[in-house]
XYZ file of C-alpha atoms in Angstrom:
451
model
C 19.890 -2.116 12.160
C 16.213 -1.997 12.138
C 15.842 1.689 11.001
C 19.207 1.499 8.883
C 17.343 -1.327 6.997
C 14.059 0.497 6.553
C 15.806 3.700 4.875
C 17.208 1.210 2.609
C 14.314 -0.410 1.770
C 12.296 2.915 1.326
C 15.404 4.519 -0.924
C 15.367 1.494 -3.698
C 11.428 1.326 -3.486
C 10.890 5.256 -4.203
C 13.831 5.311 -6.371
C 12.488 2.978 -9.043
C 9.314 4.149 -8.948
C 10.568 7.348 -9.713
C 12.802 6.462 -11.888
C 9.932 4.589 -13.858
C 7.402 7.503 -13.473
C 10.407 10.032 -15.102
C 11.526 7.943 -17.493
C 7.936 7.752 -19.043
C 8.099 11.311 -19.279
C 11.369 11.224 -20.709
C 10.816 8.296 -23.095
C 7.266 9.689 -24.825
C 9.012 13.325 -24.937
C 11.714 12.176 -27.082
C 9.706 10.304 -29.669
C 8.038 13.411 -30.020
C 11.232 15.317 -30.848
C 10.986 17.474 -27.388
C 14.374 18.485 -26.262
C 15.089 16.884 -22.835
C 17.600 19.623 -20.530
C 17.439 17.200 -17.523
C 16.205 14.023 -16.338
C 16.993 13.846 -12.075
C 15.446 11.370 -9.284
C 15.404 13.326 -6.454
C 15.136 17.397 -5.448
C 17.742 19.337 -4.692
C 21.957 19.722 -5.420
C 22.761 16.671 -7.471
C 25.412 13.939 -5.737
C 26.210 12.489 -9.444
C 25.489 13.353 -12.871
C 26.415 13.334 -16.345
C 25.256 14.976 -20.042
C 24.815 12.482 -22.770
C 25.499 12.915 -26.609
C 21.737 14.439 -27.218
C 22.488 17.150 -24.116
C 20.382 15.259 -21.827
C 21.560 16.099 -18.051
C 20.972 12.507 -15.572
C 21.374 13.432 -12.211
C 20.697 11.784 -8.725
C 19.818 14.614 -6.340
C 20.157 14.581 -2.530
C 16.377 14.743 -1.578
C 15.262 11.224 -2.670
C 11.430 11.732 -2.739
C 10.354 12.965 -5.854
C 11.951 13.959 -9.420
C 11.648 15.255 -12.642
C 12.040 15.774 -16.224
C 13.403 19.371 -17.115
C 12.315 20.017 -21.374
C 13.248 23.058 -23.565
C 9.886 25.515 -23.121
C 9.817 29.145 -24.103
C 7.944 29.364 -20.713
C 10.694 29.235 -18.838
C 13.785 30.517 -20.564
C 15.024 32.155 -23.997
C 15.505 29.049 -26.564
C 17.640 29.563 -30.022
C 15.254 29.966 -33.069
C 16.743 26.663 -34.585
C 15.272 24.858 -31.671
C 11.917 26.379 -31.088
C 10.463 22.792 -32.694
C 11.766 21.139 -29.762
C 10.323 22.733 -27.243
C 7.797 21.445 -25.101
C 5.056 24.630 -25.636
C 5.629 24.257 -29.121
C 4.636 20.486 -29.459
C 0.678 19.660 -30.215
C -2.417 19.564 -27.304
C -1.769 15.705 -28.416
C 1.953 15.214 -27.752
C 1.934 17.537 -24.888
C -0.693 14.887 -23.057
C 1.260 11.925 -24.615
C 3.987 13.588 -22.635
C 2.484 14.000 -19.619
C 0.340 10.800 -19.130
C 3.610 8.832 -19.902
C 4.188 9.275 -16.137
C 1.673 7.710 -14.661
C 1.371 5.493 -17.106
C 4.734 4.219 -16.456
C 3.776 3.215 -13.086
C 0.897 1.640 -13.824
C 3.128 -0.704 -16.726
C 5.417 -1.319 -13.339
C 2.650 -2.738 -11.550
C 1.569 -4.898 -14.159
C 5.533 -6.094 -14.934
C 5.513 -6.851 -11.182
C 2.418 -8.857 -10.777
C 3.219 -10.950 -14.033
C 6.152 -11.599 -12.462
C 4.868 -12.848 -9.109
C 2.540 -15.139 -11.140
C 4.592 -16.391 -13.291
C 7.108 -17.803 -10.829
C 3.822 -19.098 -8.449
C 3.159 -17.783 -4.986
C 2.133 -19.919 -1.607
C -0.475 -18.780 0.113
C -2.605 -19.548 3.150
C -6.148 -20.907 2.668
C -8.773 -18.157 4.601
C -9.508 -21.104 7.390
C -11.397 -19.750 10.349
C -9.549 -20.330 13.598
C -12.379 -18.896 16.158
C -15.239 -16.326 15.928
C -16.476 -14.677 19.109
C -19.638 -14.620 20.376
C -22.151 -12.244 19.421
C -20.531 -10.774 16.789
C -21.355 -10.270 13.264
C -19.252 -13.500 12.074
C -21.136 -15.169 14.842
C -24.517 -14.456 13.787
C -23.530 -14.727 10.301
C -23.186 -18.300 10.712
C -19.594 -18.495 10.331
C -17.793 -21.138 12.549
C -14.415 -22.368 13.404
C -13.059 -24.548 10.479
C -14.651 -23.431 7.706
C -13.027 -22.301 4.463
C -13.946 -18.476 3.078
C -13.763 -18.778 -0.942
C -15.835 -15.649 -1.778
C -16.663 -12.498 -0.673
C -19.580 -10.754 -2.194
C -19.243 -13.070 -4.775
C -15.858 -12.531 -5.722
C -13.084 -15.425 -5.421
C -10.579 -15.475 -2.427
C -7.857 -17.939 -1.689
C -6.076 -16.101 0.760
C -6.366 -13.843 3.956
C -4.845 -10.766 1.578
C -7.197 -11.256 -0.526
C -10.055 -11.353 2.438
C -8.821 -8.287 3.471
C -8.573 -6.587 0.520
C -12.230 -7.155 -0.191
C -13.286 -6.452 2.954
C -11.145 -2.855 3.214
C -13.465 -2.282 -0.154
C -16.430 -2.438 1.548
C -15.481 -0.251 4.214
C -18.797 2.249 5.089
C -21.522 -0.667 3.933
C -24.603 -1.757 5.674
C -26.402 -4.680 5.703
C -25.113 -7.570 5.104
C -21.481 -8.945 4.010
C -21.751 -11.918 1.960
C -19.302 -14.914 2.643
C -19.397 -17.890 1.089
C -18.164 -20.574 2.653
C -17.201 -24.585 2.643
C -17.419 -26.560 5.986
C -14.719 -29.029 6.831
C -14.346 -32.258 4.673
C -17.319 -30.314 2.526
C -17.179 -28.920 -1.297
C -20.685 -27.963 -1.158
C -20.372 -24.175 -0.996
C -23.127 -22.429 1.127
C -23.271 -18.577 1.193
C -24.006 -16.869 4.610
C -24.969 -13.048 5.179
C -22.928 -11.103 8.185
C -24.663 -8.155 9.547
C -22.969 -4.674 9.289
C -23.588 -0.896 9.974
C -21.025 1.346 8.891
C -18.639 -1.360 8.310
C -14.940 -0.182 9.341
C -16.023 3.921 9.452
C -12.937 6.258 10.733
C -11.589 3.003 12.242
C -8.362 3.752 12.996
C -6.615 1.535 12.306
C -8.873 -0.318 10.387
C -9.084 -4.080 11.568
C -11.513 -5.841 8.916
C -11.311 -9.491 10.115
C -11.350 -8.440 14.137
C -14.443 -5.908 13.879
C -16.180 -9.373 12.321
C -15.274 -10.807 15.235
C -13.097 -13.498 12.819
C -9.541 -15.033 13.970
C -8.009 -17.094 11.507
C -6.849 -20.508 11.625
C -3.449 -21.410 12.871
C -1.693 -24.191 13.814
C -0.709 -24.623 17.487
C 2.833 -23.189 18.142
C 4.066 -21.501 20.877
C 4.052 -18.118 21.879
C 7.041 -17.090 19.956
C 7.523 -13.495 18.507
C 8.505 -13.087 14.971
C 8.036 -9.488 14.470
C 7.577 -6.202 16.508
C 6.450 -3.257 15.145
C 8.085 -0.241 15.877
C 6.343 2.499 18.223
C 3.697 0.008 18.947
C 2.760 -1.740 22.527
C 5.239 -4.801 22.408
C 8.011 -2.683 21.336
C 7.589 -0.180 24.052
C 7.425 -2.569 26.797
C 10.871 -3.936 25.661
C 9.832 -7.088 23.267
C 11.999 -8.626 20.256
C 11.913 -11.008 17.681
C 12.619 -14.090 18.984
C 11.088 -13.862 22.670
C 9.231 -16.504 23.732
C 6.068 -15.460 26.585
C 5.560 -18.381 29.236
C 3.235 -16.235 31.534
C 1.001 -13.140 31.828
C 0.140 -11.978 35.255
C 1.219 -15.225 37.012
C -0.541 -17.378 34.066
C 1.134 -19.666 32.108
C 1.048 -19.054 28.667
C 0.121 -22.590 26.375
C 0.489 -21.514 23.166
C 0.216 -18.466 20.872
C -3.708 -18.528 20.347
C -3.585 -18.178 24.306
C -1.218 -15.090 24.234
C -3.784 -13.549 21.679
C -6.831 -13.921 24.068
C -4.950 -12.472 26.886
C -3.856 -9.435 25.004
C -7.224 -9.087 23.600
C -9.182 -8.916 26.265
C -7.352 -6.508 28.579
C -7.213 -3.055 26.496
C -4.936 -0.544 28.044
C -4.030 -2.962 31.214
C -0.922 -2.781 32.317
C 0.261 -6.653 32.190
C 3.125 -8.584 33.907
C 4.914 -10.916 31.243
C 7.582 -13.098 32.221
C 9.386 -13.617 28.877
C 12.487 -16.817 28.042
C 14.871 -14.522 25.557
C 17.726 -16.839 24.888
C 19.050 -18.711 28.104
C 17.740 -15.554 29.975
C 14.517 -14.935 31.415
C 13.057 -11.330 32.010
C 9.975 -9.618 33.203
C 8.662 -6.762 31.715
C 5.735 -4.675 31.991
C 3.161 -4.758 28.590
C 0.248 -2.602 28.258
C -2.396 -3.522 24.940
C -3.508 -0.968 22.837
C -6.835 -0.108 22.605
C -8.946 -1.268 19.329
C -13.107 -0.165 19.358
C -15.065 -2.653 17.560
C -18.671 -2.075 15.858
C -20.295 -3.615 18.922
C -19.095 -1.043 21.031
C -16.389 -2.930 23.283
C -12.996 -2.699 22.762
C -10.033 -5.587 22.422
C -6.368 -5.137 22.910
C -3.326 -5.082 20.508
C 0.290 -4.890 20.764
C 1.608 -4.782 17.480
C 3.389 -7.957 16.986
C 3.701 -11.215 14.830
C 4.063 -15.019 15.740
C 7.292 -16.755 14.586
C 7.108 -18.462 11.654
C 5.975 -21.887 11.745
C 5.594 -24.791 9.094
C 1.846 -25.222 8.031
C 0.267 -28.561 7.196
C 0.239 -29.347 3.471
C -3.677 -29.158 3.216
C -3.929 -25.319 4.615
C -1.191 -24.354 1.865
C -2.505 -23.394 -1.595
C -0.183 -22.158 -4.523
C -1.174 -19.497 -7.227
C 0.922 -20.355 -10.413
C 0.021 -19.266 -14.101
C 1.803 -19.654 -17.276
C 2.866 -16.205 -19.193
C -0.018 -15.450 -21.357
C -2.534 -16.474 -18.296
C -0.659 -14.472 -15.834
C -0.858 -11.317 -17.948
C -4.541 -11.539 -17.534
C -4.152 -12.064 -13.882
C -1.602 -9.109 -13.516
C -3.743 -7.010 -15.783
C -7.015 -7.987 -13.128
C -4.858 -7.246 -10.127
C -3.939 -3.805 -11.415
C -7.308 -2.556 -12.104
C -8.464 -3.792 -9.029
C -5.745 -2.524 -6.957
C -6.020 0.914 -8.918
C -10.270 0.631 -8.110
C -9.735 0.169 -4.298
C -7.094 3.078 -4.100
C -9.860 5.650 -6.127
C -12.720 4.276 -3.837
C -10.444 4.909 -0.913
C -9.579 8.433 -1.706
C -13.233 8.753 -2.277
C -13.803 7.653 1.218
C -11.766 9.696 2.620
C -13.081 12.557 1.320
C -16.425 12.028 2.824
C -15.706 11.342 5.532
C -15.844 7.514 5.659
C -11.901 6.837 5.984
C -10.101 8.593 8.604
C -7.355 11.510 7.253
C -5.172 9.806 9.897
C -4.778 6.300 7.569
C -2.879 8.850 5.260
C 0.777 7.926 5.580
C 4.258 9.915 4.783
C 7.589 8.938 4.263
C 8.145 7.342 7.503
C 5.522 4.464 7.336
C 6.639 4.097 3.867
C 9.989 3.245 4.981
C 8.819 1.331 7.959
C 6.543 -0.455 5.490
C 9.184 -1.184 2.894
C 11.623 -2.480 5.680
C 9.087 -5.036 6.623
C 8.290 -6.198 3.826
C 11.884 -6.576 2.944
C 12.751 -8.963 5.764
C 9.421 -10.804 5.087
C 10.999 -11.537 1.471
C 11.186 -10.914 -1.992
C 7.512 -11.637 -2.475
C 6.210 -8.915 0.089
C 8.392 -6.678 -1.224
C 7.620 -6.756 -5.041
C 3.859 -6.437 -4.110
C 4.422 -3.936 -2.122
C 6.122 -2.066 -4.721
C 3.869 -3.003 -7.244
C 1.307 -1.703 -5.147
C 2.935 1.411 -3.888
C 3.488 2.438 -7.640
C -0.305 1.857 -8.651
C -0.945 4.570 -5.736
C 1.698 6.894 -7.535
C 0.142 6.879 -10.871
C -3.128 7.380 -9.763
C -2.157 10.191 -6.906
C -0.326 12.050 -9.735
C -3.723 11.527 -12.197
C -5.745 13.337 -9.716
C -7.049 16.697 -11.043
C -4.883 18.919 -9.060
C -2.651 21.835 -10.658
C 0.983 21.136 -10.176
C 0.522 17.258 -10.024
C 0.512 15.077 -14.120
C -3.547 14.918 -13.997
C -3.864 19.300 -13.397
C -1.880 19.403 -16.712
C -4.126 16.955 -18.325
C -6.864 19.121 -17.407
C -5.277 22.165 -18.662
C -5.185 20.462 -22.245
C -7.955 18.475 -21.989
C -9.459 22.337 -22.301
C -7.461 23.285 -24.470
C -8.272 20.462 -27.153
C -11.659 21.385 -26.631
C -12.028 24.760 -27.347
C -9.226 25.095 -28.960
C -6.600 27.559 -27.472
C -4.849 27.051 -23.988
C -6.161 28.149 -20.781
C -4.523 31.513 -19.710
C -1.054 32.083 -17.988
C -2.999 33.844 -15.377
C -5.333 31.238 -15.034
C -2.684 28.354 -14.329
C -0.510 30.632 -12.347
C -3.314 30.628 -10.075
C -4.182 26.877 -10.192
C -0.392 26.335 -9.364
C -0.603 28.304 -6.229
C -3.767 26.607 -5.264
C -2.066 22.846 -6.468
C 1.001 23.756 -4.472
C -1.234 24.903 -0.894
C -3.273 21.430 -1.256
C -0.351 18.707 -1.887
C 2.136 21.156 0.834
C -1.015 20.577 3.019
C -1.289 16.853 2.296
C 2.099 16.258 2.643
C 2.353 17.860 6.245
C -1.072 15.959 7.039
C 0.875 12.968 6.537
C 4.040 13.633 7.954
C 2.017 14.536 11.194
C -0.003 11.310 11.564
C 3.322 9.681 10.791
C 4.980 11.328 13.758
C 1.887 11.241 15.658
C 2.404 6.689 14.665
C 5.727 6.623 16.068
């Protein structure tokens, strides 16, 4: 049901976003009086289509990860005389980057619908309480200690452990020190406190922001109840579900979820005996931790899994709400920043700061999508929202055969004045095509390589 669920999931996310990222395409090429032979979200032989009163094809094709927008162009076919004005060739430098820009553009506008939206109706989040910090790590000699309240992060405002993480996945390859500012319990005097770093998060993989601090957030006490288990990670290969509840590792009873967490953690790659209460049934089974290096050099253990939900006290809770003009702003912020850490990670990557093996294909997609769909409507639209900023900005990069080579190609062309050679971009396609056919199979492999 699981993997039925995730296709799902992964179909209606990359089918909007193509359908968004087309229809730009198709919407600025029409206002420019561009003839449009075929609009179709997906590759391949089409499962449904139909021609509209201007001659516009729509078609859904069978290979649902990609699309396009097929226009009248001498390039690529004889066109009457009486309709050489509508083709795309024939159109200005400046329409023929409207056109092309729409795209990404489009996904971008997405994003920002999205985000408005999430504001607008309010989110709940989690305040960023510390639970525990270990000893001798950075946290620890940062001055950070249980109870206290994160609020900032090199001076930027944070009111929730997403937003923690998403400035501290920013500052992934820094040195020195990680300002946190922080209140105390029962305190609203702010005090700001410096955590020491070298190469913070570099080729981590997978990157754990909070745990190479040596930071565990705050939860209440509940038991050791499993929400979630990821698929092809450590719980789900020694047999776990949702719903299992651990009473004992190795002999040792188990008090409470926290305690299930230190266990795992500190026995990397052991093989451990749980005994496990699944319904009115209780089983043992055999769990071994994954292994996770930290900056200090040892390593803790993971298993891929998530407590249970569980109701959190009123105080911990804090709710993000803004009225529509405010939350434009908000949604406008979010984008820019979303669109800034996805440029500075691409960056990262290629120099060596990111590990190529973070890249992910259509298979985490789709197991990402599924979990965010049963974690609810909210996950899922930022997610989406999300996922679309990294499709505008992946099809802006300068790259023949993606939006941003074309823009190139004009960008040229509006400079001096005629367009760059046939020759010249029949080359830059081949080269386009050998980089995003080698990206692509990157990903698919590290996918595969995840499962």
């Amino acid at each position: 049901m699981g993997v039925i669920q995730n296709v799902l999931a992964v179909i209606v996310v990359l089918g909007l976003l193509i359908t968004f990222h087309e229809y730009g395409h198709y919407w600025v090429a029409r206002r420019c009086g561009v003839k449009v032979l075929r609009f179709s979200v997906g590759f391949g032989k089409p499962l449904w289509s139909r021609t509209d009163r201007h001659g516009t094809e729509f078609a859904v094709a069978a290979i649902p990860l990609g699309g396009y927008v097929k226009m009248l162009d001498e390039r690529e076919g004889p066109v009457a005389p009486d309709e050489r004005h509508r083709a795309f060739n024939n159109q200005s430098v400046w329409a023929r980057i409207a056109i092309v820009a729409a795209g990404p553009l489009a996904n971008f506008l997405l994003a920002i619908v999205a985000y408005w939206l999430l504001f607008v109706v309010g989110t709940t989040t989690v305040a960023p309480v510390v639970g525990a910090v270990d000893p001798d790590s950075p946290a620890a000699r940062g001055g950070l200690a249980p109870g206290q309240e994160i609020v900032a992060i090199q001076g930027d405002r944070v009111r929730s452990w997403e937003e923690v993480n998403l400035k501290l996945v920013a500052a992934i390859g820094h040195s020195g020190e990680l300002r946190f500012t922080t209140l105390d319990e029962g305190s609203e005097v702010a005090r700001e406190r410096g955590l020491p770093v070298a190469n913070y998060l570099v080729r981590q993989d997978p990157p754990q922001p909070l745990l190479s601090l040596g930071i565990t957030p705050w939860r209440p006490a509940f038991p050791a109840e499993l929400g979630q288990v990821l698929e092809g990670e450590a719980a789900a290969a020694a047999g776990l579900e949702p719903g299992d509840r651990v009473l004992s590792v190795d002999g040792e009873a188990i008090d409470d979820w926290m305690h299930f967490v230190e266990v795992v953690r500190a026995h990397p790659g052991e093989s451990l005996a749980l005994e496990v209460e699944r319904g009115d049934e209780r089983l043992s089974l055999t769990l071994v931790p994954g292994r996770n290096e930290r900056e200090t050099g040892t390593s803790v253990g993971y298993i891929g899994a998530g407590v249970a939900p569980v109701e959190w006290p009123e105080e911990y809770r804090r709710e993000v709400r803004y009225g529509p003009v405010a939350a434009l702003g908000q949604s406008l912020s979010r984008t820019g920043e979303m669109s800034l850490l996805t440029l500075d990670a691409i960056r990262k990557m290629l120099v060596g700061l990111i590990s190529p093996s973070n890249l992910s294909g259509p298979i985490t997609i789709a197991r990402v999508a599924g979990d965010t769909a049963r974690s609810g409507l909210e996950s899922f639209v930022s997610f989406m929202a999300y996922l679309s900023i990294s499709l505008g900005i992946l099809n802006l990069l300068p790259i023949p055969v993606l939006d941003g080579g074309h823009l190139v190609y004009y960008a040229i062309e509006a400079l001096r004045g005629r367009p760059v050679s046939e020759k010249t971009q029949a080359i830059g396609l081949r080269i386009g095509l050998t980089l995003v056919g080698s990206l692509m199979i990157m990903a698919l492999y590290f996918d595969l390589m995840r499962l």
